XYZ file of C-alpha atoms in Angstrom:
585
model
C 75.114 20.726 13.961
C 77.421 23.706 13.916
C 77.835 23.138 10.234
C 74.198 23.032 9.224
C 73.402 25.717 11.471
C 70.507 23.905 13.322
C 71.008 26.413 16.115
C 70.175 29.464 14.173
C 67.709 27.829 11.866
C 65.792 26.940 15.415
C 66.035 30.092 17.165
C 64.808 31.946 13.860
C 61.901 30.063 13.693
C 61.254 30.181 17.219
C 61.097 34.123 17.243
C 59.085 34.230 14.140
C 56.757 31.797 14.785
C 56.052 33.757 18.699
C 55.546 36.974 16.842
C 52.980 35.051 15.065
C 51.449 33.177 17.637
C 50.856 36.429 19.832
C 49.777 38.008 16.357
C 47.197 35.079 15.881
C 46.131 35.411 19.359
C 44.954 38.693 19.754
C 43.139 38.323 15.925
C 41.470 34.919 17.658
C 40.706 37.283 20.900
C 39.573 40.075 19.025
C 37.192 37.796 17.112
C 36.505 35.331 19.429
C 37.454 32.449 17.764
C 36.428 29.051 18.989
C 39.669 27.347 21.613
C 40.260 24.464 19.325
C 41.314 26.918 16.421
C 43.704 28.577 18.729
C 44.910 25.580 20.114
C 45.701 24.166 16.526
C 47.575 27.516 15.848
C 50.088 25.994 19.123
C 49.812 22.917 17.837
C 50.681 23.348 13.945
C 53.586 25.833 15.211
C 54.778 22.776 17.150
C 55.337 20.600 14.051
C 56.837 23.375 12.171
C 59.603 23.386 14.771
C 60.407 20.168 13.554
C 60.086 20.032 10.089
C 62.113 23.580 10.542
C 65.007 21.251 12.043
C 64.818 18.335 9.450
C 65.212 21.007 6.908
C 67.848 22.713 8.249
C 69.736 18.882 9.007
C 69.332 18.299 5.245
C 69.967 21.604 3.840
C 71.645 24.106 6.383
C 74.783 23.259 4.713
C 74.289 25.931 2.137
C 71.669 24.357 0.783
C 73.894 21.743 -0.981
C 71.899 18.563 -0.204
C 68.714 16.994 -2.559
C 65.611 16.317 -0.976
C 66.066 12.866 0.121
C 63.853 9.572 0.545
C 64.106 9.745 3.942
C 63.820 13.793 4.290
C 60.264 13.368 1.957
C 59.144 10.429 4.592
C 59.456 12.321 7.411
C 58.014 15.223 5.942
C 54.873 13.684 5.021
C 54.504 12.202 8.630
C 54.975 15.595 10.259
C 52.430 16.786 8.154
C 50.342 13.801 8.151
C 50.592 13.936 12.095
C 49.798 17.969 12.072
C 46.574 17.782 10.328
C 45.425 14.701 12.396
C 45.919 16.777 15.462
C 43.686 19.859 14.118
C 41.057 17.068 13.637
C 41.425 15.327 17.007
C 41.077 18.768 18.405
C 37.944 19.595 15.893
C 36.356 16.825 16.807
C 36.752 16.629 20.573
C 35.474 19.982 20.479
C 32.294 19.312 18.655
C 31.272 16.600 20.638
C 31.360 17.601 23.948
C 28.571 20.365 24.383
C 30.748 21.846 27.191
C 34.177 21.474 25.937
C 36.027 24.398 25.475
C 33.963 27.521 24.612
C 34.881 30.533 26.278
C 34.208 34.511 26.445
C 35.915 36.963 28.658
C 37.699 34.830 30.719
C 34.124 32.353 31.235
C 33.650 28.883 30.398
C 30.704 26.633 30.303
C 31.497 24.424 33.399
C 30.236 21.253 34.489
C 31.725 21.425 38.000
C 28.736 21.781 39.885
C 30.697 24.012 42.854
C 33.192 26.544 41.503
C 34.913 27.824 44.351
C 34.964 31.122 43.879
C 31.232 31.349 43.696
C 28.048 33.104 45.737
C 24.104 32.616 45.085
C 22.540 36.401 46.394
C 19.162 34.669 47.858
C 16.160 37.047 48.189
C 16.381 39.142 51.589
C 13.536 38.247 53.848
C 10.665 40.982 54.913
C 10.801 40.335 58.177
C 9.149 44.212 59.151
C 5.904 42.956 59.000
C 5.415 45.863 56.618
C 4.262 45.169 53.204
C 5.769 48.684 52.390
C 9.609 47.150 53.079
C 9.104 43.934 50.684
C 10.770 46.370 47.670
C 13.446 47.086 49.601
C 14.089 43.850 50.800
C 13.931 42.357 47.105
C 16.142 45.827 46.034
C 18.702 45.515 48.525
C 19.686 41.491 47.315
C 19.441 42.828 43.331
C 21.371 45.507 44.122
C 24.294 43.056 46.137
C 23.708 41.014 42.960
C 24.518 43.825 40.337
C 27.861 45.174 42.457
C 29.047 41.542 43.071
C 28.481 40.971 39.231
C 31.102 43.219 38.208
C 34.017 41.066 40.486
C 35.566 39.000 37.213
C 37.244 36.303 39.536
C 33.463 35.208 40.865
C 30.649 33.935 39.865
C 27.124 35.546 41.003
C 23.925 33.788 39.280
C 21.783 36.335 38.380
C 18.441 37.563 40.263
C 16.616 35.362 37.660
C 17.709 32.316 39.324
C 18.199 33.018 42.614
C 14.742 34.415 43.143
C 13.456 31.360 42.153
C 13.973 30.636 46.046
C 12.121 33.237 47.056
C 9.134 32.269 49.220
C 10.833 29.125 49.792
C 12.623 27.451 52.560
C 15.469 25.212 50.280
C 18.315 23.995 52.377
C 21.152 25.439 51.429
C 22.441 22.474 49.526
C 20.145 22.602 47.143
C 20.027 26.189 46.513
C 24.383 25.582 46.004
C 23.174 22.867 43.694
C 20.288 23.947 41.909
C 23.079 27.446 40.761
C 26.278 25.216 40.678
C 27.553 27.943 43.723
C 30.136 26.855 46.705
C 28.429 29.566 48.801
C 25.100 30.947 49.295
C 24.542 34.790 50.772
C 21.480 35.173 53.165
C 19.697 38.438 54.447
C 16.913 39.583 56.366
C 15.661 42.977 57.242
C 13.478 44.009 59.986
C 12.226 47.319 61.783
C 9.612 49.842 61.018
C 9.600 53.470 59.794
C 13.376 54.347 58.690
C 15.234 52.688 60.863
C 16.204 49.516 60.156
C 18.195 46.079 60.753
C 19.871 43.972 58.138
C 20.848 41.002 59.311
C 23.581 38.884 56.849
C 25.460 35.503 56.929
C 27.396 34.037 54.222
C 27.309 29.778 53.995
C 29.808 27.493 52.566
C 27.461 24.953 51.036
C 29.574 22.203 51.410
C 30.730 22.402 54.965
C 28.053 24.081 56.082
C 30.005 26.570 58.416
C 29.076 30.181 58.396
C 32.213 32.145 57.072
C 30.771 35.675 58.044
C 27.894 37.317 59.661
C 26.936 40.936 60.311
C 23.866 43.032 61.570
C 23.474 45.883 60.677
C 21.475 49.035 62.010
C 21.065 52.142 60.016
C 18.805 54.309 58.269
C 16.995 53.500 55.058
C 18.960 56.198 54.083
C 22.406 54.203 54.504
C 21.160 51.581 51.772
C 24.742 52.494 50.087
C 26.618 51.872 52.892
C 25.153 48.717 53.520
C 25.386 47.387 50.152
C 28.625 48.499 49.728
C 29.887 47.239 53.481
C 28.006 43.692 52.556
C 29.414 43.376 48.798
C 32.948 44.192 50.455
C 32.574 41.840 53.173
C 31.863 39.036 50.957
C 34.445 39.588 48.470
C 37.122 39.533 51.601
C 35.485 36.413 52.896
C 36.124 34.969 49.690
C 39.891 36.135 49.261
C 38.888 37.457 45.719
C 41.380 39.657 44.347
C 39.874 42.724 42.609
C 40.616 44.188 39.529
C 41.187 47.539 37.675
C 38.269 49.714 39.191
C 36.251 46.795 40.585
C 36.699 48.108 44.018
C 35.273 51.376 43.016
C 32.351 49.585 41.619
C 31.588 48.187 45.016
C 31.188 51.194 46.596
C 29.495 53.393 44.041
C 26.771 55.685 44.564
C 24.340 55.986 42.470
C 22.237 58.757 43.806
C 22.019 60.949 47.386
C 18.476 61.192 46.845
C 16.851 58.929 48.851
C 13.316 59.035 47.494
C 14.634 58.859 43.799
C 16.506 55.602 44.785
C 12.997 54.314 46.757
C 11.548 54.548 43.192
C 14.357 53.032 41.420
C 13.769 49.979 44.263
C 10.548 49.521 43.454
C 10.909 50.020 39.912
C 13.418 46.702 40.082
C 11.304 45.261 41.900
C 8.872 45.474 39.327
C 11.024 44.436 36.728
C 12.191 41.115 38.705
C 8.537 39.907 38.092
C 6.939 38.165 34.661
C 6.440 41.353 32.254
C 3.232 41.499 31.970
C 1.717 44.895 30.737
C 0.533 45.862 34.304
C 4.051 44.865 35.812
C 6.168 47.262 32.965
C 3.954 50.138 33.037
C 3.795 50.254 37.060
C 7.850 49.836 37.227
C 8.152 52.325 34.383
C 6.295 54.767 36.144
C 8.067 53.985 39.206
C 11.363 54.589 37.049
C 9.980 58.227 35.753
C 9.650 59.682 38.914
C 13.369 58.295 40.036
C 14.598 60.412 37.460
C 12.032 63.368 38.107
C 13.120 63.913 41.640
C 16.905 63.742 40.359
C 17.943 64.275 36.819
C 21.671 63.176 37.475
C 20.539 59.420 38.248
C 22.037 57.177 35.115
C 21.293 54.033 36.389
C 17.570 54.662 36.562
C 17.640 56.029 32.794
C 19.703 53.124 32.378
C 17.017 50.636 33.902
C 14.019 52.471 32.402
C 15.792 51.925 29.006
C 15.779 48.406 29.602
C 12.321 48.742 30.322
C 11.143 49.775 27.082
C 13.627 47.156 25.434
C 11.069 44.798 27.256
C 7.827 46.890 26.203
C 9.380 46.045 22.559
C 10.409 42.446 22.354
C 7.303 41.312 24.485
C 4.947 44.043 22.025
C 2.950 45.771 24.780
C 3.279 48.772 22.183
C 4.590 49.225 18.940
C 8.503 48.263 18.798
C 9.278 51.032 16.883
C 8.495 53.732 19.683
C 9.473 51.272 22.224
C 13.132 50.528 20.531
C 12.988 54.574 19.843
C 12.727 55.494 23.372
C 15.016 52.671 25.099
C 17.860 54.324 22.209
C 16.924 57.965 23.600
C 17.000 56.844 27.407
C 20.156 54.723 27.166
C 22.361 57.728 25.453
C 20.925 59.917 27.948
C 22.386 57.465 30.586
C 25.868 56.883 29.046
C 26.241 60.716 28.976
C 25.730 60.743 32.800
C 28.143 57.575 33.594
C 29.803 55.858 30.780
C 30.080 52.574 33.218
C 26.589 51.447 33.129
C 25.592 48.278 31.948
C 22.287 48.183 31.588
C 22.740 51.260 29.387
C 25.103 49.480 26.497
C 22.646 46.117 27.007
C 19.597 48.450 25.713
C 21.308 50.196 23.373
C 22.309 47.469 21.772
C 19.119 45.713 21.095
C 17.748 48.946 19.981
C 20.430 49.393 17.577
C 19.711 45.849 16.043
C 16.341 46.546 15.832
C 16.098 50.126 14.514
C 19.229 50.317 12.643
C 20.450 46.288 11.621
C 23.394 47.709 12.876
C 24.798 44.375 14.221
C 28.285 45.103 14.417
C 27.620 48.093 16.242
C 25.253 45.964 18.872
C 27.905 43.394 18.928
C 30.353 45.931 20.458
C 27.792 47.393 23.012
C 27.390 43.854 24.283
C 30.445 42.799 25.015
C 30.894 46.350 26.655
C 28.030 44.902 28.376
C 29.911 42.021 29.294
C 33.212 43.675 30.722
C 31.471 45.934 33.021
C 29.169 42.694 34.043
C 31.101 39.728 33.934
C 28.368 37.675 35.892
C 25.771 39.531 34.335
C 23.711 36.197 31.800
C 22.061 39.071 29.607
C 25.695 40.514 28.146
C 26.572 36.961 27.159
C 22.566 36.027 25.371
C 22.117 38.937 23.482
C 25.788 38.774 22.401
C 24.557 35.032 21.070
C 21.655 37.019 19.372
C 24.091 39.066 17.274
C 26.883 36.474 16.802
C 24.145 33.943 15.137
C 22.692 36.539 13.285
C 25.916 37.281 11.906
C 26.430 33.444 11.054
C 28.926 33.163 13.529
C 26.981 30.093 15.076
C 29.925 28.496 17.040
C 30.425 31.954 18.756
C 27.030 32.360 19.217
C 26.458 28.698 20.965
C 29.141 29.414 23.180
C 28.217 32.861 24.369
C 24.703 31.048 25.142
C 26.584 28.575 26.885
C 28.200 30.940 29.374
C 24.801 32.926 29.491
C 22.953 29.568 30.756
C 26.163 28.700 32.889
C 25.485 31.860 34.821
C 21.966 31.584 35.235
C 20.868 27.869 34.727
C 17.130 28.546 36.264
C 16.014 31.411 34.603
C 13.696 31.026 31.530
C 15.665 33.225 28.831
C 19.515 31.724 28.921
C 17.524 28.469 28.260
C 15.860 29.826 25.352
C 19.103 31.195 24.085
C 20.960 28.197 24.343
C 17.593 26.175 22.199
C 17.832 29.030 19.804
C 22.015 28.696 19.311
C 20.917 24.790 18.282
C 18.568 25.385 16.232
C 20.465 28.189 14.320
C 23.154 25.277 13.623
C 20.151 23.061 12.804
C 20.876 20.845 15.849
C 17.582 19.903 16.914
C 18.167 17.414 18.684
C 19.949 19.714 21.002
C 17.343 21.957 20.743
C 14.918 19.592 21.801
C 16.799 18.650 24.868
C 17.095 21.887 25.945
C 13.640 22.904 25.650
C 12.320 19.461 26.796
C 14.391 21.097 30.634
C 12.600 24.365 29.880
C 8.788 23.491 30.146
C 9.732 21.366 33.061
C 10.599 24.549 34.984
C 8.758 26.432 33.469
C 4.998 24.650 32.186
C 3.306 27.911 31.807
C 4.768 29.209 28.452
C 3.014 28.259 24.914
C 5.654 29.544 23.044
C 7.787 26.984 24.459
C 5.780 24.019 23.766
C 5.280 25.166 20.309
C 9.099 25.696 19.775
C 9.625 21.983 21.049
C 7.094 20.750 18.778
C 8.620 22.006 15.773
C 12.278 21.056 16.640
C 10.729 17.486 17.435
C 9.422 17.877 13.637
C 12.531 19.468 12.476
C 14.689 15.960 14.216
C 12.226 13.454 13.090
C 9.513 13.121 15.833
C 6.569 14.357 14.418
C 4.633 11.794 16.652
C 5.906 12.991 19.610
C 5.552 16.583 18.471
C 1.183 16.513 19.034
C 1.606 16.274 22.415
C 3.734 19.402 23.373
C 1.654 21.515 19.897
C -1.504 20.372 21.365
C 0.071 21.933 25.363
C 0.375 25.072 23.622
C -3.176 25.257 22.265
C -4.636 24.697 25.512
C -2.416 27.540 27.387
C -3.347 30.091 25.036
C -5.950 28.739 22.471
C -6.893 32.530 21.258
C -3.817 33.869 20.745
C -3.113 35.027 16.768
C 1.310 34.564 17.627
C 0.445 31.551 19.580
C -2.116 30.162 16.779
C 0.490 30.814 13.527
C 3.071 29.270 16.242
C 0.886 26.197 15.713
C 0.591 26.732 11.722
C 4.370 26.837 11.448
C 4.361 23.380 12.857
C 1.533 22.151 11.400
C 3.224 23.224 8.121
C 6.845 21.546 8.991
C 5.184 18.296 9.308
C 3.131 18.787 5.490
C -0.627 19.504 6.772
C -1.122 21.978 4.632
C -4.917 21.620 5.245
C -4.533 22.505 8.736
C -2.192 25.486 8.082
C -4.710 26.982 5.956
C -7.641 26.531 8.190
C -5.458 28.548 10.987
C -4.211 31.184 8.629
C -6.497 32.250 6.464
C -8.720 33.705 9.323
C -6.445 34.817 10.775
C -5.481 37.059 7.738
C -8.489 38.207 7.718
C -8.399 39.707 10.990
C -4.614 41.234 10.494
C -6.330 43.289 7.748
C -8.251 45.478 9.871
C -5.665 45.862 12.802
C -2.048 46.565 13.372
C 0.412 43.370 12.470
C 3.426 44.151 14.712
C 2.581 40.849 16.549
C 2.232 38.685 14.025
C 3.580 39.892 10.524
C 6.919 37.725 11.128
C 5.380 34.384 12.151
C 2.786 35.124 8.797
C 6.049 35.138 6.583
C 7.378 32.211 8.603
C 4.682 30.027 7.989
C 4.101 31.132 4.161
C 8.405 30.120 3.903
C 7.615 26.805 5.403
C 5.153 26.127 2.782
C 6.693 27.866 -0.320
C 4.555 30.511 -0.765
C 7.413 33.030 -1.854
C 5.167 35.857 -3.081
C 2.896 35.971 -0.021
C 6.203 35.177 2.287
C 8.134 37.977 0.815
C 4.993 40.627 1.322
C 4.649 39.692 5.050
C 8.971 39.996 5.452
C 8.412 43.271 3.906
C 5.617 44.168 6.276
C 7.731 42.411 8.982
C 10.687 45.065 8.594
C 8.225 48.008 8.981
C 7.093 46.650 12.309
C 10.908 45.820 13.341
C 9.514 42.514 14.113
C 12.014 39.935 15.862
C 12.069 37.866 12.772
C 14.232 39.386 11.216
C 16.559 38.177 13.641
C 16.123 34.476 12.524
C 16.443 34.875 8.858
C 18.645 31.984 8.563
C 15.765 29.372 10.165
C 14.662 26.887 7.880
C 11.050 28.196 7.291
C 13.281 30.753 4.796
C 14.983 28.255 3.122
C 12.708 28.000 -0.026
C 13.371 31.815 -0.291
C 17.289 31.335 -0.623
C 17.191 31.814 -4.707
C 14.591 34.246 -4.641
C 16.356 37.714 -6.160
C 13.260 39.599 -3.553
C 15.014 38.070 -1.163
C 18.247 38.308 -1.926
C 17.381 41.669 -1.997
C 15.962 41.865 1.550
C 19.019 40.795 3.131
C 21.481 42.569 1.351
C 19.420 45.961 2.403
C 19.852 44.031 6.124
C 23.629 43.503 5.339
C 23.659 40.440 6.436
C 26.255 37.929 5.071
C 25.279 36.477 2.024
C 26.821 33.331 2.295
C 25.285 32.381 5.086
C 21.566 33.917 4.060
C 21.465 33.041 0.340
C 22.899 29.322 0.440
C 21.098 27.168 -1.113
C 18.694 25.402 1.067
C 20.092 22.090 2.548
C 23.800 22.887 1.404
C 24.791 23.292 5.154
């Protein structure tokens, strides 16, 4: 061994293939390549170890030997061996929706009781004054938002835990229902500005309280409290913190205590459906928290996500609502460059102003480092990674997203939208079969299941959930070319027309911010390039949400067009992925 110098062949390759393994890693980190790639990287370096020793057996020696019958067998079974590995670990990963993805330190977990876990349930208004219910609602968002930032545990979002609220669910199933080992109850009571807070936190599966506290103060001490509460909890929980997580406890947002009454009630407003009474109420609540103190970030912050709402549900043009949420969430970053909510809205308005995706990309996975537990870093980073074609990023950023808040309406969207983007409708149709069992209310919804049902085969099955959205909004012009699009998956042209062409008619006299994008959609779906192509054109004027599902399969008989090849190079958006050729993958 001496004599073919096995040693030093071995430790060369050792110390060059670390360098590259640390080298690969942090290009795999940086962009977040799926595990199994990374774990091939170990594996592949493992089987160059030993084809590094066969070589050196047969030719350390100065190199004197010939490449042998035996030396070439083994060769081609290391190899052989290698590349069956990388496919064991390719496929394993493919097939098991919640294998191995992972983001910042998160993983899609089926484990329905991670230990290191707390639901925040909705405080109870015990005052008997209507006047406390937005503090009580403020006070649990707020514990939900400064237990968020702990990295070591997991905190469903207010989404899902005030799904409980108004409810009396034992504990197990509210542990259950959020995959949580503990659940966090308050209370408050008194009158005027004294008050109690009464807290307990519950280990689901013993059911033993591990800590309780009452607390009297002012209204005034809402800080203190939250801080005292989010501290307690963590130490209940022997979480170690990290970096400044401990100062993110405690912070203080403002010492103005009727600026941070506004900001309560603003949140509260927000927690609620956004409807156009809701968002203009909380934004106005929002306006006069940063009236009666200019310093408050988080409430320019929050009132930037606000008009990121107004936007993407169109209860005003997008343009001045995307406009605005930009303006308010610089004006917040400037004040305290640790604010979430801040990089969230920025982001989304610089995708939607600006197509500048990379940029957006970056502010949400800021997003996601200041708010680990935080669902709406991970989604909208899914938005960006599937718009950028990066679909196995994008389905596992969903996944984490719907991992950390497995009630609420829009991680379940994001998740159907990350299989449908890979054209796995079946997926798709699972996942929104779960959504319009929780929530039956939303047309959209049905319509989406109807056309991945169309999309995977089942047009039969489709007419029941397409006719469901007709009868929840029968009226609406987005709801009615929702139907069209399906209609025109499945071949009726006939009906298509008979929906469309009215409502044409009407677009032509009004604004088309709502419906411009679904018009191209349905006009891709049938092959219609020229009269596709106008309303894509007309669709990027409005900054309509569209253009954020290019890649859909309504656009496929556009891929050759030069128009559109056009369009999406003005997007930059990656060709390859945007100018296939339809069916080729």
């Amino acid at each position: 061994m001496k004599q073919r110098k096995i040693v030093q062949w071995a430790l060369a390759y050792a110390a060059a293939a670390w360098i590259g393994l640390e080298v690969f890693d942090l290009v795999a980190e940086q962009f977040m390549w799926p595990i199994w790639v990374r774990q091939s990287a170990t594996v592949l370096l493992l089987f160059g170890l030993l084809i590094t020793l066969i070589l050196a057996w047969h030719h350390g020696e100065r190199g004197r030997q010939k490449v042998g019958p035996g030396e070439l067998a083994s060769l081609v079974v290391l190899l052989v061996l290698a590349g069956g590995s990388v496919w064991v670990l390719r496929s394993r990963d493919a097939a098991s929706p919640v294998s191995q993805s992972s983001i910042a330190g998160f993983s899609f977990r089926q484990e329905p009781l991670p230990e290191n876990s707390v639901a925040v349930l909705p405080c109870l208004d015990l005052s008997g004054e209507a006047s406390h219910e937005h503090f009580a609602d403020g006070l649990a968002a707020e514990l939900i938002t400064r237990l968020a930032a702990v990295s070591e545990l997991r905190v469903p979002s207010h989404t899902s835990s005030f799904a409980f609220k108004g409810r009396s669910a034992p504990i197990e199933e509210v542990a259950s229902s959020l995959r949580v080992r503990h659940v966090l109850e308050c209370s408050v009571t008194g009158d005027g500005s004294q008050l109690r807070i009464s807290t307990r936190l519950v280990d689901a599966e013993s059911g033993y309280t591990l800590w309780s506290e009452a607390y009297d103060r002012e209204a005034a001490d809402l800080f203190d409290v939250q801080r005292d509460i989010a501290q307690a909890v963590v130490g209940s929980l022997e979480v170690e913190l990290r970096g400044e997580e401990s100062m993110q406890l405690a912070q203080r947002w403002t010492d103005n205590e009727e600026a941070y009454d506004h900001f309560l009630r603003g949140i509260q407003l927000q927690l609620r459906a956004p409807t156009a009474e809701a968002v203009e109420r909380g934004r106005r609540h929002l306006e006069q928290a940063i009236d009666l103190d200019p310093t408050f970030g988080r409430a320019y912050a929050r009132l930037a996500m606000q008009w990121i709402l107004v936007g993407n549900w169109l209860l005003a043009p997008p343009g001045d609502a995307y406009t605005e949420a930009e303006r308010l969430a610089g004006e917040a970053l400037e004040l305290d460059s640790e604010l979430f909510e801040a990089y969230w809205a920025r982001g989304w308005a610089r995708m939607h102003l600006d197509a500048a995706w990379l940029e957006a990309r970056e502010d949400f996975r800021r997003t996601i480092s200041l708010a680990p537990n935080e669902w709406a870093g991970y989604h909208s980073l899914g938005f960006v990674e599937g718009v950028l074609g990066r679909t196995d990023q994008a389905l596992a950023a969903a996944r984490v997203a719907f991992d950390l808040d497995p009630l609420a309406y829009w991680p379940q969207i994001g998740l159907s939208f990350a299989y449908t983007r890979r054209r796995d409708y079946e997926s798709a149709v699972r996942t929104l079969q779960s959504i319009v069992e929780v929530h039956p209310d939303e047309p959209y919804t049905y319509a989406g299941l109807a056309l991945s049902m169309v999309r995977a085969g089942l047009a039969t099955d489709a007419e029941e959930f397409l006719l469901a959205a007709m009868r929840l909004a029968p009226e609406v012009p987005p709801v009615q070319l929702s139907v069209a699009l399906v209609r025109a998956a499945a071949g009726d042209r006939k009906a298509v027309r008979a929906i469309v062409e009215p409502l044409e008619e009407a677009a032509a006299n009004g604004p088309t911010y709502a419906t411009a994008g679904l018009f191209a959609s349905v006009y891709g779906e049938l092959g219609d390039k020229d009269r596709a192509m106008q309303w894509l054109n007309e669709a990027r004027e409005n900054l309509d949400t569209v253009l954020l599902f290019l890649d859909s399969e309504e656009f496929d008989s556009l891929r050759g067009d030069p128009r559109f090849a056009e369009f999406i190079r003005d997007l930059e958006l990656p060709e390859d992925i945007y100018l296939r050729p339809a069916g080729s993958g």
